[in-house]
Each structure stands twice: as C-alpha cells, then as structure tokens.
Amino acid sequence: MSKQTFLGFARPDGRVGIRNHILILPASICASDTASLVARQVQGAVTFHNQNGCSQVGADQQWTMDIMAGFAANPNIYGTVIISLGCENCQMDLVTEAIQKRTNKPFRQVVIQQAGGTLKAVEQAVRYASELAEAASMQQRQPFPVSELIIGTECGGSDPTSGLAANPLVGCLSDLIVDLGGTSILSETTEFIGAEHILARRAVNEMVRSRIFEIVHRYEEALHMVGEEVRHGNPSPGNMAGGITTLEEKSLGCIHKGGHRPIVAVYDYAQQLHDKGLVIMDTPGNDPSSVAGMIAGGAQIVLFTTGRGTPTGNPIAPVLKITGNKLTFETMRDNLDFDASPVIYQPGSMPKLTDELFELVLQTANGKLSRAEALGFIEIAIARVCNYV
C-alpha cells in the first residue's frame, strides 16, 4: 500500500472513517448512565457522559447540540442509538434533526420515559445497537487517499519542549497532510493571544484575517463581561511548573502546531468542516472540550502534544500523544505514543521524525490502537457559554 493511502470505511454521506464504532448517544445527563449500561453490552459500541442537554440557555444548548450531532456525523461512527430521558431541553426530535442535517447514516431512538424506565430502555437500545453492530461488522476497509483525512491538533500540559520540539514536529506533519490534499485543524483560541497577528499574516484573504482577530477578541471580551481575565487561568500551574511564564510565551509555542501553510478558513466551535487545507476552529484551551469540538467538526484523529504528560482520550477518535520531553516519555510510557525529543538533541532529525510520525498516523488510521484507546479512556467535555439556568 502506498504511503499516500490508508485503509478506511466508506460512509453513505461520502466521508471516510478510520474506526467503525456504534455510538450510544445520551441526549442529556439524565440519559448518560443508561447509555453506559447499553454500551457495555454491545461489542464495538462507544459512549460518553454528557453533563449537559438540559437547563441551558439557547447559545449553550446549541453548542451541546452541535457536539452531539457532530459526534454522530463523525466518519468514525457507523451508526447511532440516541437515548433521551424525554423531558430534557435537548428533545429527541431536536437531536434527530441536528444529526440529519449533517449525515444520512443510520440511527435509532429510545426515550426512557416512553420505554417504561431504564431496564426496558436498555433492553430496547441493546437490541438496536446489536443490529447496527452486526451491519457494521460486514464492512470491509478500503484504500483511500490521505486527502480524506482530517487531523485535529491540540497541546496540553505544556513545557518549553512543547514549543521547541513537539509542536514544530506536529506543524511539519500538518504541512505534509495539507500538501497531500488533507485537512489540519489548529485549535485553542486562548492560546493564540499574543500571537494572533502572526496567524493573521497567513490568512488567504481579508475575511479569514478578520475572523482570526474576531475570535480572539470575542473570547477575551466574554471573560471580561464576568469580571475575569484569561491570564488568571492560563498558563496553568502545570504549565508554570514546566517553565512557561506567560500566556504570550505559551501562544508562540502553541501556534507551531499549525505549520507553515496558508489558513484557508475559520470555523466556530464544533461546526462541520468543508474546506481542505489548514483551518482554525474557535475552541477553548481546555483540552477535552477542544478535542471534542474538532471531532464534532469531522476529525478522524487528533495529534496531542504535551510536555508534562496526559492520559487524555476520546470515545470517537484516537488521540495520539506526542512529547518533546524525553523524561516525560520515559515516566509516562503508558500514556504517550511518540517521542519527539530527538528534535532537541539530534540536529537535523526533523525530516526523519516527520516521516515516523506520519507512519504512526497511517498505522493508526489503518486500525492500530492509540495508548488512550488501549486503556479505554473516553473523557470528554463540552464548551460552555454561561451557568445553568
């Protein structure tokens, strides 16, 4: 097989998955435990604990809806069983409509209050999920070009090696994916602050340039409205213990994940991606919620750089953890997938490491489990606008 292809699953909406999961989708926190009971009983099923879905104002609820619809539409999902309680804000018809706007993949519906309680709902949902899993098992992987890949990029628990090694390495891989016709997402708006002018110079047109400044200023203003300042929470204590002193310093390292290609579009949080090339998604700096937004946008795989180490995973897409700190790689081997420290200690090693990381991405696309997948880590968070009502 060519190094410019991978083996994936064709979807009826025209996209390509690298996993073949059945999503058990809880429409609210009140359906989350029931969804977990279902997922445990069906091979190939995945789920997550949805903290939201009710008691939210419109803008907040919309982000939750976008995440749910985006997860169901993500190409790594074969089909979805939606489970709702029945009285939450995110009503079954609303969730269904949001999903159908994004994809034509199969789904089933279970409402706990209509089914007659949790046990009857679980019985019904397990039957639906089993039918979908049986159909999914008949699918065969087929070769597809790398241009079908969407990679998300994230950094968390940073230290100086993140900006010196891991982030530039991911940036080189981002350039390679874009050059092969694929899509790379640069995320974490709060970590553009102080470096937004550098990103803006790479915009393909004035509209994209203006949007880069807009999302940064909007984020800062939203915090000012409630009397807060982004720099009071970022860099985090772990970042500072790792040697990062200011948000601007962190941002200058963070943006290296976007490589050197032009920025062709800016997307709002969790919106479905349509552009090829390097794009920006307006996400928080919080890792699980930023990763969730990119996966809702369509990313099949996420490259996550970390100097301090992290166990972060996701139920929908593999998350590959990359560190530029050789001590962190040794002490957290259970959680980390790739050692980028030779960038620092072996001059001229960047091209070789880019090839090796690209090979790992292709192996993962072909089915190799990430460390987080092997451990079964599925934590997610959803960005919030304001408090519950």
mmCIF file of C-alpha atoms in Angstrom:
data_model
loop_
_atom_site.group_PDB
_atom_site.id
_atom_site.type_symbol
_atom_site.label_atom_id
_atom_site.label_comp_id
_atom_site.label_asym_id
_atom_site.label_seq_id
_atom_site.Cartn_x
_atom_site.Cartn_y
_atom_site.Cartn_z
ATOM 1 C CA MET A 1 0.000 0.000 0.000
ATOM 2 C CA SER A 2 1.251 3.489 -0.879
ATOM 3 C CA LYS A 3 2.373 5.853 1.861
ATOM 4 C CA GLN A 4 -0.200 8.258 0.478
ATOM 5 C CA THR A 5 -3.138 5.944 1.226
ATOM 6 C CA PHE A 6 -4.810 4.379 4.261
ATOM 7 C CA LEU A 7 -7.476 1.718 4.785
ATOM 8 C CA GLY A 8 -10.785 3.211 5.874
ATOM 9 C CA PHE A 9 -14.536 2.707 5.934
ATOM 10 C CA ALA A 10 -16.716 4.348 3.285
ATOM 11 C CA ARG A 11 -19.773 6.184 4.647
ATOM 12 C CA PRO A 12 -23.025 6.886 2.785
ATOM 13 C CA ASP A 13 -22.501 10.630 3.260
ATOM 14 C CA GLY A 14 -19.269 10.427 1.235
ATOM 15 C CA ARG A 15 -16.808 10.663 4.101
ATOM 16 C CA VAL A 16 -14.272 8.074 5.283
ATOM 17 C CA GLY A 17 -13.865 6.652 8.783
ATOM 18 C CA ILE A 18 -10.826 5.061 10.407
ATOM 19 C CA ARG A 19 -12.918 3.384 13.119
ATOM 20 C CA ASN A 20 -16.284 1.602 12.818
ATOM 21 C CA HIS A 21 -17.989 2.427 16.107
ATOM 22 C CA ILE A 22 -21.640 2.329 17.106
ATOM 23 C CA LEU A 23 -22.351 5.497 19.106
ATOM 24 C CA ILE A 24 -24.717 5.258 22.061
ATOM 25 C CA LEU A 25 -25.585 8.942 22.291
ATOM 26 C CA PRO A 26 -27.043 10.312 25.553
ATOM 27 C CA ALA A 27 -29.125 13.411 24.786
ATOM 28 C CA SER A 28 -28.626 14.728 28.330
ATOM 29 C CA ILE A 29 -27.040 13.984 31.679
ATOM 30 C CA CYS A 30 -30.226 12.121 32.671
ATOM 31 C CA ALA A 31 -29.665 9.573 29.887
ATOM 32 C CA SER A 32 -25.910 9.152 30.378
ATOM 33 C CA ASP A 33 -25.910 6.274 32.868
ATOM 34 C CA THR A 34 -28.457 4.396 30.762
ATOM 35 C CA ALA A 35 -26.268 4.906 27.690
ATOM 36 C CA SER A 36 -23.291 3.496 29.601
ATOM 37 C CA LEU A 37 -25.265 0.357 30.505
ATOM 38 C CA VAL A 38 -26.083 -0.153 26.827
ATOM 39 C CA ALA A 39 -22.549 0.435 25.532
ATOM 40 C CA ARG A 40 -21.100 -2.141 27.932
ATOM 41 C CA GLN A 41 -23.279 -4.863 26.421
ATOM 42 C CA VAL A 42 -22.539 -4.344 22.705
ATOM 43 C CA GLN A 43 -19.170 -5.005 21.115
ATOM 44 C CA GLY A 44 -17.987 -2.001 19.120
ATOM 45 C CA ALA A 45 -20.262 0.451 20.949
ATOM 46 C CA VAL A 46 -18.911 3.671 22.451
ATOM 47 C CA THR A 47 -20.485 6.355 24.600
ATOM 48 C CA PHE A 48 -19.620 9.283 26.871
ATOM 49 C CA HIS A 49 -21.047 11.042 29.913
ATOM 50 C CA ASN A 50 -22.976 14.073 28.706
ATOM 51 C CA GLN A 51 -23.053 16.630 31.524
ATOM 52 C CA ASN A 52 -25.357 18.921 29.551
ATOM 53 C CA GLY A 53 -28.532 18.696 27.481
ATOM 54 C CA CYS A 54 -30.861 20.417 29.926
ATOM 55 C CA SER A 55 -31.174 23.627 31.975
ATOM 56 C CA GLN A 56 -29.212 25.575 29.370
ATOM 57 C CA VAL A 57 -29.799 28.906 27.642
ATOM 58 C CA GLY A 58 -30.027 28.894 23.863
ATOM 59 C CA ALA A 59 -26.397 29.529 22.946
ATOM 60 C CA ASP A 60 -25.162 26.987 25.479
ATOM 61 C CA GLN A 61 -27.631 24.368 24.343
ATOM 62 C CA GLN A 62 -26.604 24.952 20.726
ATOM 63 C CA TRP A 63 -23.000 24.008 21.494
ATOM 64 C CA THR A 64 -24.231 20.822 23.173
ATOM 65 C CA MET A 65 -26.423 20.055 20.158
ATOM 66 C CA ASP A 66 -23.506 20.703 17.792
ATOM 67 C CA ILE A 67 -21.275 18.299 19.723
ATOM 68 C CA MET A 68 -23.937 15.576 19.756
ATOM 69 C CA ALA A 69 -24.746 15.965 16.055
ATOM 70 C CA GLY A 70 -21.055 16.200 15.170
ATOM 71 C CA PHE A 71 -20.199 13.051 17.109
ATOM 72 C CA ALA A 72 -22.958 11.117 15.334
ATOM 73 C CA ALA A 73 -21.820 12.505 11.965
ATOM 74 C CA ASN A 74 -18.110 11.874 12.588
ATOM 75 C CA PRO A 75 -16.904 9.424 9.928
ATOM 76 C CA ASN A 76 -15.575 7.051 12.617
ATOM 77 C CA ILE A 77 -19.205 6.282 13.545
ATOM 78 C CA TYR A 78 -21.144 3.665 11.561
ATOM 79 C CA GLY A 79 -24.491 4.413 13.205
ATOM 80 C CA THR A 80 -26.031 5.882 16.342
ATOM 81 C CA VAL A 81 -28.548 4.917 19.009
ATOM 82 C CA ILE A 82 -29.882 8.124 20.576
ATOM 83 C CA ILE A 83 -31.122 7.798 24.158
ATOM 84 C CA SER A 84 -33.057 10.617 25.815
ATOM 85 C CA LEU A 85 -34.940 10.831 29.089
ATOM 86 C CA GLY A 86 -37.903 12.537 27.443
ATOM 87 C CA CYS A 87 -38.288 15.831 29.303
ATOM 88 C CA GLU A 88 -34.869 17.457 28.752
ATOM 89 C CA ASN A 89 -34.251 20.605 26.707
ATOM 90 C CA CYS A 90 -32.452 18.607 24.025
ATOM 91 C CA GLN A 91 -35.597 16.813 22.925
ATOM 92 C CA MET A 92 -35.310 13.738 20.733
ATOM 93 C CA ASP A 93 -36.757 15.492 17.673
ATOM 94 C CA LEU A 94 -34.239 18.337 18.011
ATOM 95 C CA VAL A 95 -31.289 15.964 18.321
ATOM 96 C CA THR A 96 -32.525 13.873 15.404
ATOM 97 C CA GLU A 97 -32.984 16.934 13.195
ATOM 98 C CA ALA A 98 -29.492 18.206 14.030
ATOM 99 C CA ILE A 99 -27.944 14.857 13.117
ATOM 100 C CA GLN A 100 -29.897 14.569 9.860
ATOM 101 C CA LYS A 101 -28.620 17.991 8.777
ATOM 102 C CA ARG A 102 -25.079 16.605 8.933
ATOM 103 C CA THR A 103 -25.305 12.993 7.807
ATOM 104 C CA ASN A 104 -27.530 10.271 6.358
ATOM 105 C CA LYS A 105 -26.016 7.421 8.394
ATOM 106 C CA PRO A 106 -28.376 5.048 10.251
ATOM 107 C CA PHE A 107 -29.721 5.885 13.704
ATOM 108 C CA ARG A 108 -32.249 4.563 16.199
ATOM 109 C CA GLN A 109 -34.166 6.299 19.015
ATOM 110 C CA VAL A 110 -35.016 5.306 22.593
ATOM 111 C CA VAL A 111 -36.877 7.544 25.073
ATOM 112 C CA ILE A 112 -36.548 6.269 28.645
ATOM 113 C CA GLN A 113 -39.859 7.691 29.863
ATOM 114 C CA GLN A 114 -41.714 6.216 26.893
ATOM 115 C CA ALA A 115 -39.953 2.847 27.141
ATOM 116 C CA GLY A 116 -41.097 2.454 30.748
ATOM 117 C CA GLY A 117 -37.893 3.071 32.676
ATOM 118 C CA THR A 118 -34.210 2.302 32.483
ATOM 119 C CA LEU A 119 -34.297 -1.508 32.228
ATOM 120 C CA LYS A 120 -36.811 -1.525 29.389
ATOM 121 C CA ALA A 121 -34.928 1.284 27.642
ATOM 122 C CA VAL A 122 -31.649 -0.638 27.961
ATOM 123 C CA GLU A 123 -33.252 -3.775 26.512
ATOM 124 C CA GLN A 124 -34.597 -1.838 23.543
ATOM 125 C CA ALA A 125 -31.370 0.095 22.946
ATOM 126 C CA VAL A 126 -29.172 -3.017 23.199
ATOM 127 C CA ARG A 127 -31.286 -4.678 20.505
ATOM 128 C CA TYR A 128 -30.934 -1.631 18.226
ATOM 129 C CA ALA A 129 -27.199 -1.308 18.871
ATOM 130 C CA SER A 130 -26.626 -5.008 18.256
ATOM 131 C CA GLU A 131 -28.370 -4.762 14.885
ATOM 132 C CA LEU A 132 -26.189 -1.807 13.911
ATOM 133 C CA ALA A 133 -23.037 -3.574 15.155
ATOM 134 C CA GLU A 134 -23.896 -6.641 13.077
ATOM 135 C CA ALA A 135 -24.308 -4.492 9.965
ATOM 136 C CA ALA A 136 -21.078 -2.612 10.720
ATOM 137 C CA SER A 137 -19.168 -5.893 11.031
ATOM 138 C CA MET A 138 -19.889 -6.603 7.368
ATOM 139 C CA GLN A 139 -17.997 -3.519 6.221
ATOM 140 C CA GLN A 140 -14.509 -4.008 4.809
ATOM 141 C CA ARG A 141 -11.694 -1.492 4.906
ATOM 142 C CA GLN A 142 -10.815 0.002 1.527
ATOM 143 C CA PRO A 143 -7.833 2.108 0.373
ATOM 144 C CA PHE A 144 -8.365 5.868 0.361
ATOM 145 C CA PRO A 145 -6.002 8.787 -0.290
ATOM 146 C CA VAL A 146 -4.598 10.807 2.603
ATOM 147 C CA SER A 147 -6.658 13.720 1.246
ATOM 148 C CA GLU A 148 -9.648 12.116 3.045
ATOM 149 C CA LEU A 149 -8.003 12.613 6.443
ATOM 150 C CA ILE A 150 -8.881 15.422 8.841
ATOM 151 C CA ILE A 151 -6.420 15.742 11.723
ATOM 152 C CA GLY A 152 -7.010 17.834 14.829
ATOM 153 C CA THR A 153 -4.066 19.348 16.685
ATOM 154 C CA GLU A 154 -4.026 20.077 20.410
ATOM 155 C CA CYS A 155 -1.498 20.797 23.146
ATOM 156 C CA GLY A 156 -1.892 20.393 26.879
ATOM 157 C CA GLY A 157 0.307 20.251 29.951
ATOM 158 C CA SER A 158 2.920 22.238 28.039
ATOM 159 C CA ASP A 159 6.531 22.903 28.947
ATOM 160 C CA PRO A 160 9.348 24.523 26.929
ATOM 161 C CA THR A 161 9.901 21.309 24.941
ATOM 162 C CA SER A 162 6.366 21.653 23.546
ATOM 163 C CA GLY A 163 7.250 24.842 21.688
ATOM 164 C CA LEU A 164 10.768 23.675 20.835
ATOM 165 C CA ALA A 165 10.087 20.141 19.627
ATOM 166 C CA ALA A 166 6.621 18.570 19.785
ATOM 167 C CA ASN A 167 4.603 21.462 18.350
ATOM 168 C CA PRO A 168 7.015 22.169 15.458
ATOM 169 C CA LEU A 169 7.030 18.439 14.643
ATOM 170 C CA VAL A 170 3.225 18.358 14.518
ATOM 171 C CA GLY A 171 3.431 21.508 12.385
ATOM 172 C CA CYS A 172 5.626 19.680 9.875
ATOM 173 C CA LEU A 173 3.157 16.812 9.800
ATOM 174 C CA SER A 174 0.314 19.316 9.354
ATOM 175 C CA ASP A 175 2.129 20.745 6.324
ATOM 176 C CA LEU A 176 2.541 17.230 4.901
ATOM 177 C CA ILE A 177 -1.150 16.369 5.354
ATOM 178 C CA VAL A 178 -2.175 19.659 3.723
ATOM 179 C CA ASP A 179 0.264 19.157 0.833
ATOM 180 C CA LEU A 180 -1.323 15.743 0.217
ATOM 181 C CA GLY A 181 -4.759 17.345 -0.029
ATOM 182 C CA GLY A 182 -5.966 16.656 3.514
ATOM 183 C CA THR A 183 -7.175 18.934 6.304
ATOM 184 C CA SER A 184 -5.459 20.054 9.502
ATOM 185 C CA ILE A 185 -7.189 21.935 12.336
ATOM 186 C CA LEU A 186 -5.416 24.449 14.555
ATOM 187 C CA SER A 187 -7.414 24.949 17.765
ATOM 188 C CA GLU A 188 -7.349 26.668 21.201
ATOM 189 C CA THR A 189 -8.243 30.314 20.650
ATOM 190 C CA THR A 190 -6.996 31.396 24.080
ATOM 191 C CA GLU A 191 -3.568 30.180 23.044
ATOM 192 C CA PHE A 192 -3.463 32.442 20.017
ATOM 193 C CA ILE A 193 -3.466 35.501 22.299
ATOM 194 C CA GLY A 194 -0.266 37.439 21.778
ATOM 195 C CA ALA A 195 0.421 35.591 18.534
ATOM 196 C CA GLU A 196 -2.794 36.286 16.628
ATOM 197 C CA HIS A 197 -1.068 38.833 14.379
ATOM 198 C CA ILE A 198 1.358 36.108 13.219
ATOM 199 C CA LEU A 199 -1.502 33.796 12.288
ATOM 200 C CA ALA A 200 -3.407 36.632 10.601
ATOM 201 C CA ARG A 201 -0.499 37.213 8.203
ATOM 202 C CA ARG A 202 -1.059 33.665 6.882
ATOM 203 C CA ALA A 203 -4.749 34.137 6.090
ATOM 204 C CA VAL A 204 -5.705 33.507 2.467
ATOM 205 C CA ASN A 205 -7.916 36.603 2.347
ATOM 206 C CA GLU A 206 -9.167 39.566 4.364
ATOM 207 C CA MET A 207 -12.254 37.725 5.608
ATOM 208 C CA VAL A 208 -10.173 34.948 7.182
ATOM 209 C CA ARG A 209 -7.731 37.502 8.579
ATOM 210 C CA SER A 210 -10.559 39.459 10.230
ATOM 211 C CA ARG A 211 -12.078 36.286 11.642
ATOM 212 C CA ILE A 212 -8.802 35.369 13.373
ATOM 213 C CA PHE A 213 -8.775 38.687 15.213
ATOM 214 C CA GLU A 214 -12.524 38.455 15.858
ATOM 215 C CA ILE A 215 -12.445 35.097 17.673
ATOM 216 C CA VAL A 216 -9.524 36.169 19.865
ATOM 217 C CA HIS A 217 -11.103 39.488 20.847
ATOM 218 C CA ARG A 218 -14.515 37.868 21.363
ATOM 219 C CA TYR A 219 -13.017 35.311 23.736
ATOM 220 C CA GLU A 220 -11.253 37.936 25.837
ATOM 221 C CA GLU A 221 -14.347 40.159 25.931
ATOM 222 C CA ALA A 222 -16.581 37.282 27.050
ATOM 223 C CA LEU A 223 -14.369 36.755 30.079
ATOM 224 C CA HIS A 224 -14.183 40.486 30.819
ATOM 225 C CA MET A 225 -18.006 40.608 30.916
ATOM 226 C CA VAL A 226 -17.982 38.414 34.023
ATOM 227 C CA GLY A 227 -15.038 40.227 35.579
ATOM 228 C CA GLU A 228 -12.416 37.658 34.674
ATOM 229 C CA GLU A 229 -9.127 37.697 32.789
ATOM 230 C CA VAL A 230 -7.857 34.814 30.669
ATOM 231 C CA ARG A 231 -4.337 35.236 32.044
ATOM 232 C CA HIS A 232 -5.596 34.386 35.541
ATOM 233 C CA GLY A 233 -6.157 30.800 34.395
ATOM 234 C CA ASN A 234 -3.681 30.376 31.573
ATOM 235 C CA PRO A 235 -0.834 29.383 31.788
ATOM 236 C CA SER A 236 -1.992 26.718 34.251
ATOM 237 C CA PRO A 237 0.009 25.766 37.367
ATOM 238 C CA GLY A 238 1.357 22.752 35.469
ATOM 239 C CA ASN A 239 2.485 24.975 32.587
ATOM 240 C CA MET A 240 4.282 27.296 35.008
ATOM 241 C CA ALA A 241 5.886 24.383 36.851
ATOM 242 C CA GLY A 242 7.114 23.217 33.445
ATOM 243 C CA GLY A 243 8.822 26.566 32.850
ATOM 244 C CA ILE A 244 6.285 28.626 30.850
ATOM 245 C CA THR A 245 5.961 32.125 32.285
ATOM 246 C CA THR A 246 3.321 33.990 30.230
ATOM 247 C CA LEU A 247 0.322 33.314 28.009
ATOM 248 C CA GLU A 248 2.085 35.018 25.108
ATOM 249 C CA GLU A 249 5.063 32.701 25.545
ATOM 250 C CA LYS A 250 2.724 29.706 25.510
ATOM 251 C CA SER A 251 0.910 31.036 22.422
ATOM 252 C CA LEU A 252 4.134 31.468 20.471
ATOM 253 C CA GLY A 253 4.824 27.779 21.035
ATOM 254 C CA CYS A 254 1.228 26.677 20.553
ATOM 255 C CA ILE A 255 0.774 28.085 17.050
ATOM 256 C CA HIS A 256 3.681 25.989 15.716
ATOM 257 C CA LYS A 257 1.211 23.078 15.529
ATOM 258 C CA GLY A 258 -0.309 24.816 12.508
ATOM 259 C CA GLY A 259 2.883 24.501 10.476
ATOM 260 C CA HIS A 260 3.512 26.997 7.693
ATOM 261 C CA ARG A 261 0.676 26.655 5.195
ATOM 262 C CA PRO A 262 -1.931 29.380 4.498
ATOM 263 C CA ILE A 263 -5.006 29.457 6.731
ATOM 264 C CA VAL A 264 -7.994 28.917 4.457
ATOM 265 C CA ALA A 265 -10.953 29.182 6.882
ATOM 266 C CA VAL A 266 -12.023 29.841 10.485
ATOM 267 C CA TYR A 267 -14.809 27.671 11.948
ATOM 268 C CA ASP A 268 -16.938 28.218 15.019
ATOM 269 C CA TYR A 269 -16.874 25.594 17.761
ATOM 270 C CA ALA A 270 -17.967 22.088 16.680
ATOM 271 C CA GLN A 271 -19.107 23.166 13.203
ATOM 272 C CA GLN A 272 -18.776 20.624 10.396
ATOM 273 C CA LEU A 273 -15.697 21.168 8.245
ATOM 274 C CA HIS A 274 -15.932 21.521 4.476
ATOM 275 C CA ASP A 275 -12.605 23.123 3.477
ATOM 276 C CA LYS A 276 -9.407 21.311 2.600
ATOM 277 C CA GLY A 277 -6.104 22.674 3.881
ATOM 278 C CA LEU A 278 -5.158 24.336 7.165
ATOM 279 C CA VAL A 279 -8.161 25.674 9.098
ATOM 280 C CA ILE A 280 -8.736 27.164 12.529
ATOM 281 C CA MET A 281 -11.505 26.135 14.905
ATOM 282 C CA ASP A 282 -12.559 28.521 17.684
ATOM 283 C CA THR A 283 -12.193 26.282 20.755
ATOM 284 C CA PRO A 284 -11.294 26.768 24.421
ATOM 285 C CA GLY A 285 -7.816 25.977 25.682
ATOM 286 C CA ASN A 286 -9.391 23.250 27.843
ATOM 287 C CA ASP A 287 -8.149 20.032 26.267
ATOM 288 C CA PRO A 288 -11.157 17.649 26.374
ATOM 289 C CA SER A 289 -13.619 20.317 25.184
ATOM 290 C CA SER A 290 -11.284 21.498 22.422
ATOM 291 C CA VAL A 291 -10.681 17.930 21.234
ATOM 292 C CA ALA A 292 -14.453 17.285 21.323
ATOM 293 C CA GLY A 293 -15.089 20.341 19.132
ATOM 294 C CA MET A 294 -12.626 19.205 16.458
ATOM 295 C CA ILE A 295 -14.001 15.661 16.441
ATOM 296 C CA ALA A 296 -17.532 17.051 16.137
ATOM 297 C CA GLY A 297 -16.204 19.002 13.151
ATOM 298 C CA GLY A 298 -15.137 15.746 11.494
ATOM 299 C CA ALA A 299 -11.571 14.999 12.639
ATOM 300 C CA GLN A 300 -10.902 11.256 12.499
ATOM 301 C CA ILE A 301 -7.673 11.524 14.516
ATOM 302 C CA VAL A 302 -6.120 14.043 16.944
ATOM 303 C CA LEU A 303 -2.423 14.789 17.499
ATOM 304 C CA PHE A 304 -1.962 15.978 21.076
ATOM 305 C CA THR A 305 1.356 17.440 22.214
ATOM 306 C CA THR A 306 2.298 17.527 25.881
ATOM 307 C CA GLY A 307 5.437 18.332 27.811
ATOM 308 C CA ARG A 308 4.100 17.221 31.181
ATOM 309 C CA GLY A 309 2.140 14.158 30.010
ATOM 310 C CA THR A 310 -1.587 13.396 29.903
ATOM 311 C CA PRO A 311 -3.900 10.361 29.655
ATOM 312 C CA THR A 312 -6.489 12.196 27.513
ATOM 313 C CA GLY A 313 -8.506 10.125 25.036
ATOM 314 C CA ASN A 314 -11.858 10.328 23.278
ATOM 315 C CA PRO A 315 -14.566 7.736 22.546
ATOM 316 C CA ILE A 316 -14.983 8.731 18.886
ATOM 317 C CA ALA A 317 -11.444 9.221 17.561
ATOM 318 C CA PRO A 318 -7.934 8.105 18.515
ATOM 319 C CA VAL A 319 -5.818 10.730 20.282
ATOM 320 C CA LEU A 320 -2.072 10.341 19.721
ATOM 321 C CA LYS A 321 0.038 11.898 22.495
ATOM 322 C CA ILE A 322 3.411 13.356 21.473
ATOM 323 C CA THR A 323 6.023 14.787 23.825
ATOM 324 C CA GLY A 324 9.287 16.632 23.269
ATOM 325 C CA ASN A 325 10.408 15.885 26.847
ATOM 326 C CA LYS A 326 12.431 12.647 26.957
ATOM 327 C CA LEU A 327 11.990 12.339 30.736
ATOM 328 C CA THR A 328 8.216 12.633 30.393
ATOM 329 C CA PHE A 329 8.246 9.988 27.667
ATOM 330 C CA GLU A 330 10.107 7.584 29.935
ATOM 331 C CA THR A 331 7.940 8.187 33.006
ATOM 332 C CA MET A 332 4.565 8.204 31.182
ATOM 333 C CA ARG A 333 5.050 5.482 28.567
ATOM 334 C CA ASP A 334 1.599 4.094 29.429
ATOM 335 C CA ASN A 335 0.003 7.246 28.047
ATOM 336 C CA LEU A 336 2.305 8.612 25.354
ATOM 337 C CA ASP A 337 2.536 7.459 21.733
ATOM 338 C CA PHE A 338 5.537 9.280 20.264
ATOM 339 C CA ASP A 339 8.856 10.711 21.466
ATOM 340 C CA ALA A 340 9.741 13.986 19.712
ATOM 341 C CA SER A 341 12.739 14.789 21.935
ATOM 342 C CA PRO A 342 15.340 13.983 19.228
ATOM 343 C CA VAL A 343 14.309 17.301 17.637
ATOM 344 C CA ILE A 344 16.183 18.938 20.540
ATOM 345 C CA TYR A 345 19.082 16.519 20.989
ATOM 346 C CA GLN A 346 19.761 15.415 17.413
ATOM 347 C CA PRO A 347 20.139 18.346 14.983
ATOM 348 C CA GLY A 348 18.670 17.628 11.560
ATOM 349 C CA SER A 349 16.293 14.937 12.832
ATOM 350 C CA MET A 350 13.055 16.776 11.981
ATOM 351 C CA PRO A 351 12.517 15.251 8.476
ATOM 352 C CA LYS A 352 13.092 11.715 9.779
ATOM 353 C CA LEU A 353 10.775 12.239 12.753
ATOM 354 C CA THR A 354 8.106 13.752 10.486
ATOM 355 C CA ASP A 355 8.199 10.591 8.379
ATOM 356 C CA GLU A 356 7.991 8.423 11.501
ATOM 357 C CA LEU A 357 5.058 10.378 12.902
ATOM 358 C CA PHE A 358 3.315 10.238 9.529
ATOM 359 C CA GLU A 359 3.805 6.465 9.524
ATOM 360 C CA LEU A 360 2.241 6.271 13.008
ATOM 361 C CA VAL A 361 -0.735 8.327 11.791
ATOM 362 C CA LEU A 362 -1.219 5.940 8.858
ATOM 363 C CA GLN A 363 -0.892 2.882 11.113
ATOM 364 C CA THR A 364 -3.494 4.390 13.455
ATOM 365 C CA ALA A 365 -5.773 5.181 10.514
ATOM 366 C CA ASN A 366 -5.407 1.531 9.467
ATOM 367 C CA GLY A 367 -6.575 0.325 12.877
ATOM 368 C CA LYS A 368 -3.645 0.422 15.315
ATOM 369 C CA LEU A 369 -4.891 1.470 18.767
ATOM 370 C CA SER A 370 -3.569 4.609 20.419
ATOM 371 C CA ARG A 371 -2.419 4.290 24.045
ATOM 372 C CA ALA A 372 -5.613 6.013 25.194
ATOM 373 C CA GLU A 373 -7.774 3.636 23.148
ATOM 374 C CA ALA A 374 -5.966 0.600 24.568
ATOM 375 C CA LEU A 375 -6.651 1.891 28.091
ATOM 376 C CA GLY A 376 -10.292 2.646 27.268
ATOM 377 C CA PHE A 377 -10.061 6.374 28.071
ATOM 378 C CA ILE A 378 -13.131 8.276 26.821
ATOM 379 C CA GLU A 379 -13.303 11.502 28.852
ATOM 380 C CA ILE A 380 -14.858 14.488 27.095
ATOM 381 C CA ALA A 381 -16.089 17.965 27.991
ATOM 382 C CA ILE A 382 -18.305 20.414 26.101
ATOM 383 C CA ALA A 383 -17.554 24.142 25.976
ATOM 384 C CA ARG A 384 -19.911 26.351 27.989
ATOM 385 C CA VAL A 385 -21.236 29.868 27.406
ATOM 386 C CA CYS A 386 -22.634 30.501 30.898
ATOM 387 C CA ASN A 387 -24.049 28.907 34.034
ATOM 388 C CA TYR A 388 -27.003 26.516 34.092
ATOM 389 C CA VAL A 389 -30.471 28.027 34.440
#
